[in-house]
Amino acid sequence: MLYNFEVRQSPFSATHITGLSPKPHIHPHLELIYIRSGSSRASVDGREHLLEQGDLILTFPNQIHFYNDISPVDGTMFIVLPQLFEDLRDLFSRCVPISPVIKHCQLSENAADQIQEIFRLANSSQQLESIAARGLFLALLAGVLQKMEMTPVESDHDTVKNILIYCMAHYLEPLNLETVSDHLHLSKYYISRIFQNRLHISFPEFINALRVDHACRLLTNCKSITDAAYASGFNSIRSFNRNFEQHIGLTPTQYIRKTKQKT
């Protein structure tokens, strides 16, 4: 599995979604999703939760999360910088929900209409309406948080985040457990256990997945297979081909052909 550390420019965005991302990712924002139709399995910090029509899910900053849709999903997603809500910053930094899901029967009767109005205002070209969207979102957020039981973040929460950030910044370079260990002043055995027990992937698999993802972008931009392989951190074409097919399910040649068919 590939973990992306997402950096977003906008402090507040509202988008219509037709499917949820199966790619594990973390980001420093709040992510609130309302499911209008369909169903999905959400994994948040290694725990699975069922999402059904009318449900809402709220993930806190730097929680690892991804989704596997059971049936086609249609909904609304808000990505919000927690610094917008100064009174709640301490909560977001010290706690996470025991369950990030609020079932439809727990939401107010007008929740769907409230979310639709926030979406409309957030995407308005009028500055005052955009400000109003944030105010209405805060009211929605307060109601959601009241229904959630919190637990302190795990002691290695920041450590996991720092490891991922370092790997995301250096995966194109020669990289191994010793390198990460020396830079972050952590035991390489401790880092290895974090990958196995918290992220459910080995360190080499994780780095190779990052490199394959980078290679996909290069191949989409018409780089040759050889150029993409070496530019993505692989030291042999054989290793590149093996890892590419393992993570993508296609050979590089098949991937290029499929990409061209879409354009």
mmCIF file with all atom_site columns, C-alpha atoms in Angstrom, residues 85-230:
data_model
loop_
_atom_site.group_PDB
_atom_site.id
_atom_site.type_symbol
_atom_site.label_atom_id
_atom_site.label_alt_id
_atom_site.label_comp_id
_atom_site.label_asym_id
_atom_site.label_entity_id
_atom_site.label_seq_id
_atom_site.pdbx_PDB_ins_code
_atom_site.Cartn_x
_atom_site.Cartn_y
_atom_site.Cartn_z
_atom_site.occupancy
_atom_site.B_iso_or_equiv
_atom_site.pdbx_formal_charge
_atom_site.auth_seq_id
_atom_site.auth_comp_id
_atom_site.auth_asym_id
_atom_site.auth_atom_id
_atom_site.pdbx_PDB_model_num
ATOM 1   C CA . PHE A 1 85  ? -10.899 27.108 14.353  1.00 0.00 ? 85  PHE A CA 1
ATOM 2   C CA . GLU A 1 86  ? -8.564  28.380 17.045  1.00 0.00 ? 86  GLU A CA 1
ATOM 3   C CA . ASP A 1 87  ? -10.680 27.140 19.966  1.00 0.00 ? 87  ASP A CA 1
ATOM 4   C CA . LEU A 1 88  ? -10.424 23.534 18.734  1.00 0.00 ? 88  LEU A CA 1
ATOM 5   C CA . ARG A 1 89  ? -6.735  23.339 17.821  1.00 0.00 ? 89  ARG A CA 1
ATOM 6   C CA . ASP A 1 90  ? -5.764  21.733 21.136  1.00 0.00 ? 90  ASP A CA 1
ATOM 7   C CA . LEU A 1 91  ? -8.405  19.028 20.683  1.00 0.00 ? 91  LEU A CA 1
ATOM 8   C CA . PHE A 1 92  ? -7.206  18.242 17.162  1.00 0.00 ? 92  PHE A CA 1
ATOM 9   C CA . SER A 1 93  ? -3.576  17.981 18.226  1.00 0.00 ? 93  SER A CA 1
ATOM 10  C CA . ARG A 1 94  ? -4.049  15.842 21.345  1.00 0.00 ? 94  ARG A CA 1
ATOM 11  C CA . CYS A 1 95  ? -7.029  13.569 20.592  1.00 0.00 ? 95  CYS A CA 1
ATOM 12  C CA . VAL A 1 96  ? -8.654  11.438 17.915  1.00 0.00 ? 96  VAL A CA 1
ATOM 13  C CA . PRO A 1 97  ? -12.179 9.989  17.771  1.00 0.00 ? 97  PRO A CA 1
ATOM 14  C CA . ILE A 1 98  ? -12.600 6.415  18.972  1.00 0.00 ? 98  ILE A CA 1
ATOM 15  C CA . SER A 1 99  ? -14.917 6.063  15.979  1.00 0.00 ? 99  SER A CA 1
ATOM 16  C CA . PRO A 1 100 ? -14.752 8.684  13.211  1.00 0.00 ? 100 PRO A CA 1
ATOM 17  C CA . VAL A 1 101 ? -18.188 7.746  11.855  1.00 0.00 ? 101 VAL A CA 1
ATOM 18  C CA . ILE A 1 102 ? -21.505 9.352  12.789  1.00 0.00 ? 102 ILE A CA 1
ATOM 19  C CA . LYS A 1 103 ? -24.384 7.181  11.569  1.00 0.00 ? 103 LYS A CA 1
ATOM 20  C CA . HIS A 1 104 ? -27.287 8.770  9.721   1.00 0.00 ? 104 HIS A CA 1
ATOM 21  C CA . CYS A 1 105 ? -29.675 8.137  12.610  1.00 0.00 ? 105 CYS A CA 1
ATOM 22  C CA . GLN A 1 106 ? -27.443 10.277 14.880  1.00 0.00 ? 106 GLN A CA 1
ATOM 23  C CA . LEU A 1 107 ? -27.426 13.294 12.569  1.00 0.00 ? 107 LEU A CA 1
ATOM 24  C CA . SER A 1 108 ? -30.057 16.009 12.681  1.00 0.00 ? 108 SER A CA 1
ATOM 25  C CA . GLU A 1 109 ? -32.908 15.834 10.177  1.00 0.00 ? 109 GLU A CA 1
ATOM 26  C CA . ASN A 1 110 ? -31.619 18.860 8.299   1.00 0.00 ? 110 ASN A CA 1
ATOM 27  C CA . ALA A 1 111 ? -27.960 17.740 8.168   1.00 0.00 ? 111 ALA A CA 1
ATOM 28  C CA . ALA A 1 112 ? -28.083 16.964 4.435   1.00 0.00 ? 112 ALA A CA 1
ATOM 29  C CA . ASP A 1 113 ? -29.553 20.381 3.641   1.00 0.00 ? 113 ASP A CA 1
ATOM 30  C CA . GLN A 1 114 ? -27.042 22.070 5.964   1.00 0.00 ? 114 GLN A CA 1
ATOM 31  C CA . ILE A 1 115 ? -24.133 20.349 4.212   1.00 0.00 ? 115 ILE A CA 1
ATOM 32  C CA . GLN A 1 116 ? -25.497 21.277 0.792   1.00 0.00 ? 116 GLN A CA 1
ATOM 33  C CA . GLU A 1 117 ? -25.746 24.934 1.826   1.00 0.00 ? 117 GLU A CA 1
ATOM 34  C CA . ILE A 1 118 ? -22.169 24.957 3.148   1.00 0.00 ? 118 ILE A CA 1
ATOM 35  C CA . PHE A 1 119 ? -21.050 23.450 -0.160  1.00 0.00 ? 119 PHE A CA 1
ATOM 36  C CA . ARG A 1 120 ? -22.880 26.139 -2.132  1.00 0.00 ? 120 ARG A CA 1
ATOM 37  C CA . LEU A 1 121 ? -21.478 28.998 -0.072  1.00 0.00 ? 121 LEU A CA 1
ATOM 38  C CA . ALA A 1 122 ? -17.941 27.584 -0.049  1.00 0.00 ? 122 ALA A CA 1
ATOM 39  C CA . ASN A 1 123 ? -17.894 27.517 -3.848  1.00 0.00 ? 123 ASN A CA 1
ATOM 40  C CA . SER A 1 124 ? -19.340 30.991 -4.257  1.00 0.00 ? 124 SER A CA 1
ATOM 41  C CA . SER A 1 125 ? -17.269 33.754 -5.843  1.00 0.00 ? 125 SER A CA 1
ATOM 42  C CA . GLN A 1 126 ? -18.573 36.150 -3.202  1.00 0.00 ? 126 GLN A CA 1
ATOM 43  C CA . GLN A 1 127 ? -16.133 36.626 -0.312  1.00 0.00 ? 127 GLN A CA 1
ATOM 44  C CA . LEU A 1 128 ? -18.850 37.105 2.318   1.00 0.00 ? 128 LEU A CA 1
ATOM 45  C CA . GLU A 1 129 ? -20.548 33.864 1.296   1.00 0.00 ? 129 GLU A CA 1
ATOM 46  C CA . SER A 1 130 ? -17.238 32.006 1.580   1.00 0.00 ? 130 SER A CA 1
ATOM 47  C CA . ILE A 1 131 ? -16.849 33.407 5.097   1.00 0.00 ? 131 ILE A CA 1
ATOM 48  C CA . ALA A 1 132 ? -20.408 32.342 5.902   1.00 0.00 ? 132 ALA A CA 1
ATOM 49  C CA . ALA A 1 133 ? -19.574 28.817 4.741   1.00 0.00 ? 133 ALA A CA 1
ATOM 50  C CA . ARG A 1 134 ? -16.841 28.577 7.365   1.00 0.00 ? 134 ARG A CA 1
ATOM 51  C CA . GLY A 1 135 ? -19.205 29.755 10.081  1.00 0.00 ? 135 GLY A CA 1
ATOM 52  C CA . LEU A 1 136 ? -21.845 27.185 9.138   1.00 0.00 ? 136 LEU A CA 1
ATOM 53  C CA . PHE A 1 137 ? -19.187 24.483 8.914   1.00 0.00 ? 137 PHE A CA 1
ATOM 54  C CA . LEU A 1 138 ? -18.022 25.313 12.444  1.00 0.00 ? 138 LEU A CA 1
ATOM 55  C CA . ALA A 1 139 ? -21.593 24.869 13.681  1.00 0.00 ? 139 ALA A CA 1
ATOM 56  C CA . LEU A 1 140 ? -21.815 21.517 11.888  1.00 0.00 ? 140 LEU A CA 1
ATOM 57  C CA . LEU A 1 141 ? -18.416 20.480 13.257  1.00 0.00 ? 141 LEU A CA 1
ATOM 58  C CA . ALA A 1 142 ? -19.392 21.369 16.824  1.00 0.00 ? 142 ALA A CA 1
ATOM 59  C CA . GLY A 1 143 ? -22.499 19.207 16.557  1.00 0.00 ? 143 GLY A CA 1
ATOM 60  C CA . VAL A 1 144 ? -20.494 16.287 15.157  1.00 0.00 ? 144 VAL A CA 1
ATOM 61  C CA . LEU A 1 145 ? -17.776 16.526 17.814  1.00 0.00 ? 145 LEU A CA 1
ATOM 62  C CA . GLN A 1 146 ? -20.400 16.456 20.585  1.00 0.00 ? 146 GLN A CA 1
ATOM 63  C CA . LYS A 1 147 ? -21.449 13.008 19.374  1.00 0.00 ? 147 LYS A CA 1
ATOM 64  C CA . MET A 1 148 ? -17.893 11.626 19.321  1.00 0.00 ? 148 MET A CA 1
ATOM 65  C CA . GLU A 1 149 ? -15.964 9.978  22.138  1.00 0.00 ? 149 GLU A CA 1
ATOM 66  C CA . MET A 1 150 ? -12.293 10.975 22.085  1.00 0.00 ? 150 MET A CA 1
ATOM 67  C CA . THR A 1 151 ? -9.094  9.183  23.038  1.00 0.00 ? 151 THR A CA 1
ATOM 68  C CA . PRO A 1 152 ? -5.552  10.601 23.370  1.00 0.00 ? 152 PRO A CA 1
ATOM 69  C CA . VAL A 1 153 ? -3.356  10.153 20.307  1.00 0.00 ? 153 VAL A CA 1
ATOM 70  C CA . GLU A 1 154 ? -0.989  7.203  20.516  1.00 0.00 ? 154 GLU A CA 1
ATOM 71  C CA . SER A 1 155 ? 2.469   7.962  21.854  1.00 0.00 ? 155 SER A CA 1
ATOM 72  C CA . ASP A 1 156 ? 4.155   7.240  18.518  1.00 0.00 ? 156 ASP A CA 1
ATOM 73  C CA . HIS A 1 157 ? 1.733   9.367  16.461  1.00 0.00 ? 157 HIS A CA 1
ATOM 74  C CA . ASP A 1 158 ? 4.246   12.112 15.670  1.00 0.00 ? 158 ASP A CA 1
ATOM 75  C CA . THR A 1 159 ? 6.992   9.561  15.121  1.00 0.00 ? 159 THR A CA 1
ATOM 76  C CA . VAL A 1 160 ? 4.959   7.786  12.439  1.00 0.00 ? 160 VAL A CA 1
ATOM 77  C CA . LYS A 1 161 ? 4.226   11.106 10.744  1.00 0.00 ? 161 LYS A CA 1
ATOM 78  C CA . ASN A 1 162 ? 7.901   12.138 10.814  1.00 0.00 ? 162 ASN A CA 1
ATOM 79  C CA . ILE A 1 163 ? 9.001   8.823  9.323   1.00 0.00 ? 163 ILE A CA 1
ATOM 80  C CA . LEU A 1 164 ? 6.488   9.132  6.494   1.00 0.00 ? 164 LEU A CA 1
ATOM 81  C CA . ILE A 1 165 ? 7.429   12.740 5.774   1.00 0.00 ? 165 ILE A CA 1
ATOM 82  C CA . TYR A 1 166 ? 11.125  11.857 5.627   1.00 0.00 ? 166 TYR A CA 1
ATOM 83  C CA . CYS A 1 167 ? 10.501  8.927  3.288   1.00 0.00 ? 167 CYS A CA 1
ATOM 84  C CA . MET A 1 168 ? 8.294   11.074 1.041   1.00 0.00 ? 168 MET A CA 1
ATOM 85  C CA . ALA A 1 169 ? 11.098  13.630 0.763   1.00 0.00 ? 169 ALA A CA 1
ATOM 86  C CA . HIS A 1 170 ? 13.926  11.174 0.036   1.00 0.00 ? 170 HIS A CA 1
ATOM 87  C CA . TYR A 1 171 ? 12.495  8.098  -1.714  1.00 0.00 ? 171 TYR A CA 1
ATOM 88  C CA . LEU A 1 172 ? 14.203  9.018  -5.013  1.00 0.00 ? 172 LEU A CA 1
ATOM 89  C CA . GLU A 1 173 ? 17.572  8.745  -3.295  1.00 0.00 ? 173 GLU A CA 1
ATOM 90  C CA . PRO A 1 174 ? 19.326  5.570  -2.091  1.00 0.00 ? 174 PRO A CA 1
ATOM 91  C CA . LEU A 1 175 ? 17.304  4.908  1.034   1.00 0.00 ? 175 LEU A CA 1
ATOM 92  C CA . ASN A 1 176 ? 17.309  2.160  3.646   1.00 0.00 ? 176 ASN A CA 1
ATOM 93  C CA . LEU A 1 177 ? 16.413  1.667  7.290   1.00 0.00 ? 177 LEU A CA 1
ATOM 94  C CA . GLU A 1 178 ? 19.882  2.730  8.416   1.00 0.00 ? 178 GLU A CA 1
ATOM 95  C CA . THR A 1 179 ? 19.554  6.060  6.588   1.00 0.00 ? 179 THR A CA 1
ATOM 96  C CA . VAL A 1 180 ? 16.193  6.832  8.173   1.00 0.00 ? 180 VAL A CA 1
ATOM 97  C CA . SER A 1 181 ? 17.447  5.636  11.552  1.00 0.00 ? 181 SER A CA 1
ATOM 98  C CA . ASP A 1 182 ? 20.478  7.936  11.453  1.00 0.00 ? 182 ASP A CA 1
ATOM 99  C CA . HIS A 1 183 ? 18.477  10.971 10.341  1.00 0.00 ? 183 HIS A CA 1
ATOM 100 C CA . LEU A 1 184 ? 15.607  10.598 12.818  1.00 0.00 ? 184 LEU A CA 1
ATOM 101 C CA . HIS A 1 185 ? 17.719  9.175  15.678  1.00 0.00 ? 185 HIS A CA 1
ATOM 102 C CA . LEU A 1 186 ? 15.514  6.119  16.005  1.00 0.00 ? 186 LEU A CA 1
ATOM 103 C CA . SER A 1 187 ? 16.371  2.443  16.153  1.00 0.00 ? 187 SER A CA 1
ATOM 104 C CA . LYS A 1 188 ? 16.041  0.808  12.752  1.00 0.00 ? 188 LYS A CA 1
ATOM 105 C CA . TYR A 1 189 ? 14.288  -2.111 14.455  1.00 0.00 ? 189 TYR A CA 1
ATOM 106 C CA . TYR A 1 190 ? 11.748  0.288  15.964  1.00 0.00 ? 190 TYR A CA 1
ATOM 107 C CA . ILE A 1 191 ? 11.133  1.871  12.546  1.00 0.00 ? 191 ILE A CA 1
ATOM 108 C CA . SER A 1 192 ? 10.713  -1.576 10.999  1.00 0.00 ? 192 SER A CA 1
ATOM 109 C CA . ARG A 1 193 ? 8.139   -2.529 13.656  1.00 0.00 ? 193 ARG A CA 1
ATOM 110 C CA . ILE A 1 194 ? 6.186   0.675  13.008  1.00 0.00 ? 194 ILE A CA 1
ATOM 111 C CA . PHE A 1 195 ? 5.894   -0.224 9.343   1.00 0.00 ? 195 PHE A CA 1
ATOM 112 C CA . GLN A 1 196 ? 4.838   -3.780 10.064  1.00 0.00 ? 196 GLN A CA 1
ATOM 113 C CA . ASN A 1 197 ? 2.511   -3.160 13.019  1.00 0.00 ? 197 ASN A CA 1
ATOM 114 C CA . ARG A 1 198 ? 1.061   0.301  12.318  1.00 0.00 ? 198 ARG A CA 1
ATOM 115 C CA . LEU A 1 199 ? 1.240   0.623  8.535   1.00 0.00 ? 199 LEU A CA 1
ATOM 116 C CA . HIS A 1 200 ? 0.953   -3.092 7.675   1.00 0.00 ? 200 HIS A CA 1
ATOM 117 C CA . ILE A 1 201 ? 3.665   -2.935 5.024   1.00 0.00 ? 201 ILE A CA 1
ATOM 118 C CA . SER A 1 202 ? 7.411   -3.547 5.093   1.00 0.00 ? 202 SER A CA 1
ATOM 119 C CA . PHE A 1 203 ? 9.828   -0.651 4.716   1.00 0.00 ? 203 PHE A CA 1
ATOM 120 C CA . PRO A 1 204 ? 11.180  -1.846 1.323   1.00 0.00 ? 204 PRO A CA 1
ATOM 121 C CA . GLU A 1 205 ? 7.637   -2.378 -0.008  1.00 0.00 ? 205 GLU A CA 1
ATOM 122 C CA . PHE A 1 206 ? 6.689   1.125  1.072   1.00 0.00 ? 206 PHE A CA 1
ATOM 123 C CA . ILE A 1 207 ? 9.683   2.790  -0.593  1.00 0.00 ? 207 ILE A CA 1
ATOM 124 C CA . ASN A 1 208 ? 9.206   0.780  -3.772  1.00 0.00 ? 208 ASN A CA 1
ATOM 125 C CA . ALA A 1 209 ? 5.521   1.731  -3.847  1.00 0.00 ? 209 ALA A CA 1
ATOM 126 C CA . LEU A 1 210 ? 6.476   5.406  -3.655  1.00 0.00 ? 210 LEU A CA 1
ATOM 127 C CA . ARG A 1 211 ? 8.932   4.915  -6.506  1.00 0.00 ? 211 ARG A CA 1
ATOM 128 C CA . VAL A 1 212 ? 6.381   3.076  -8.644  1.00 0.00 ? 212 VAL A CA 1
ATOM 129 C CA . ASP A 1 213 ? 3.868   5.875  -8.099  1.00 0.00 ? 213 ASP A CA 1
ATOM 130 C CA . HIS A 1 214 ? 6.509   8.386  -9.240  1.00 0.00 ? 214 HIS A CA 1
ATOM 131 C CA . ALA A 1 215 ? 7.283   6.244  -12.272 1.00 0.00 ? 215 ALA A CA 1
ATOM 132 C CA . CYS A 1 216 ? 3.605   6.202  -13.235 1.00 0.00 ? 216 CYS A CA 1
ATOM 133 C CA . ARG A 1 217 ? 3.623   9.986  -13.417 1.00 0.00 ? 217 ARG A CA 1
ATOM 134 C CA . LEU A 1 218 ? 6.747   9.935  -15.587 1.00 0.00 ? 218 LEU A CA 1
ATOM 135 C CA . LEU A 1 219 ? 5.325   7.288  -17.925 1.00 0.00 ? 219 LEU A CA 1
ATOM 136 C CA . THR A 1 220 ? 2.116   9.297  -18.265 1.00 0.00 ? 220 THR A CA 1
ATOM 137 C CA . ASN A 1 221 ? 4.279   12.227 -19.389 1.00 0.00 ? 221 ASN A CA 1
ATOM 138 C CA . CYS A 1 222 ? 5.841   10.083 -22.149 1.00 0.00 ? 222 CYS A CA 1
ATOM 139 C CA . LYS A 1 223 ? 9.112   9.182  -20.459 1.00 0.00 ? 223 LYS A CA 1
ATOM 140 C CA . SER A 1 224 ? 10.639  5.929  -21.673 1.00 0.00 ? 224 SER A CA 1
ATOM 141 C CA . ILE A 1 225 ? 10.456  2.897  -19.394 1.00 0.00 ? 225 ILE A CA 1
ATOM 142 C CA . THR A 1 226 ? 14.218  2.947  -18.845 1.00 0.00 ? 226 THR A CA 1
ATOM 143 C CA . ASP A 1 227 ? 14.297  6.676  -18.036 1.00 0.00 ? 227 ASP A CA 1
ATOM 144 C CA . ALA A 1 228 ? 11.301  6.361  -15.708 1.00 0.00 ? 228 ALA A CA 1
ATOM 145 C CA . ALA A 1 229 ? 12.838  3.415  -13.866 1.00 0.00 ? 229 ALA A CA 1
ATOM 146 C CA . TYR A 1 230 ? 16.153  5.069  -13.062 1.00 0.00 ? 230 TYR A CA 1
#
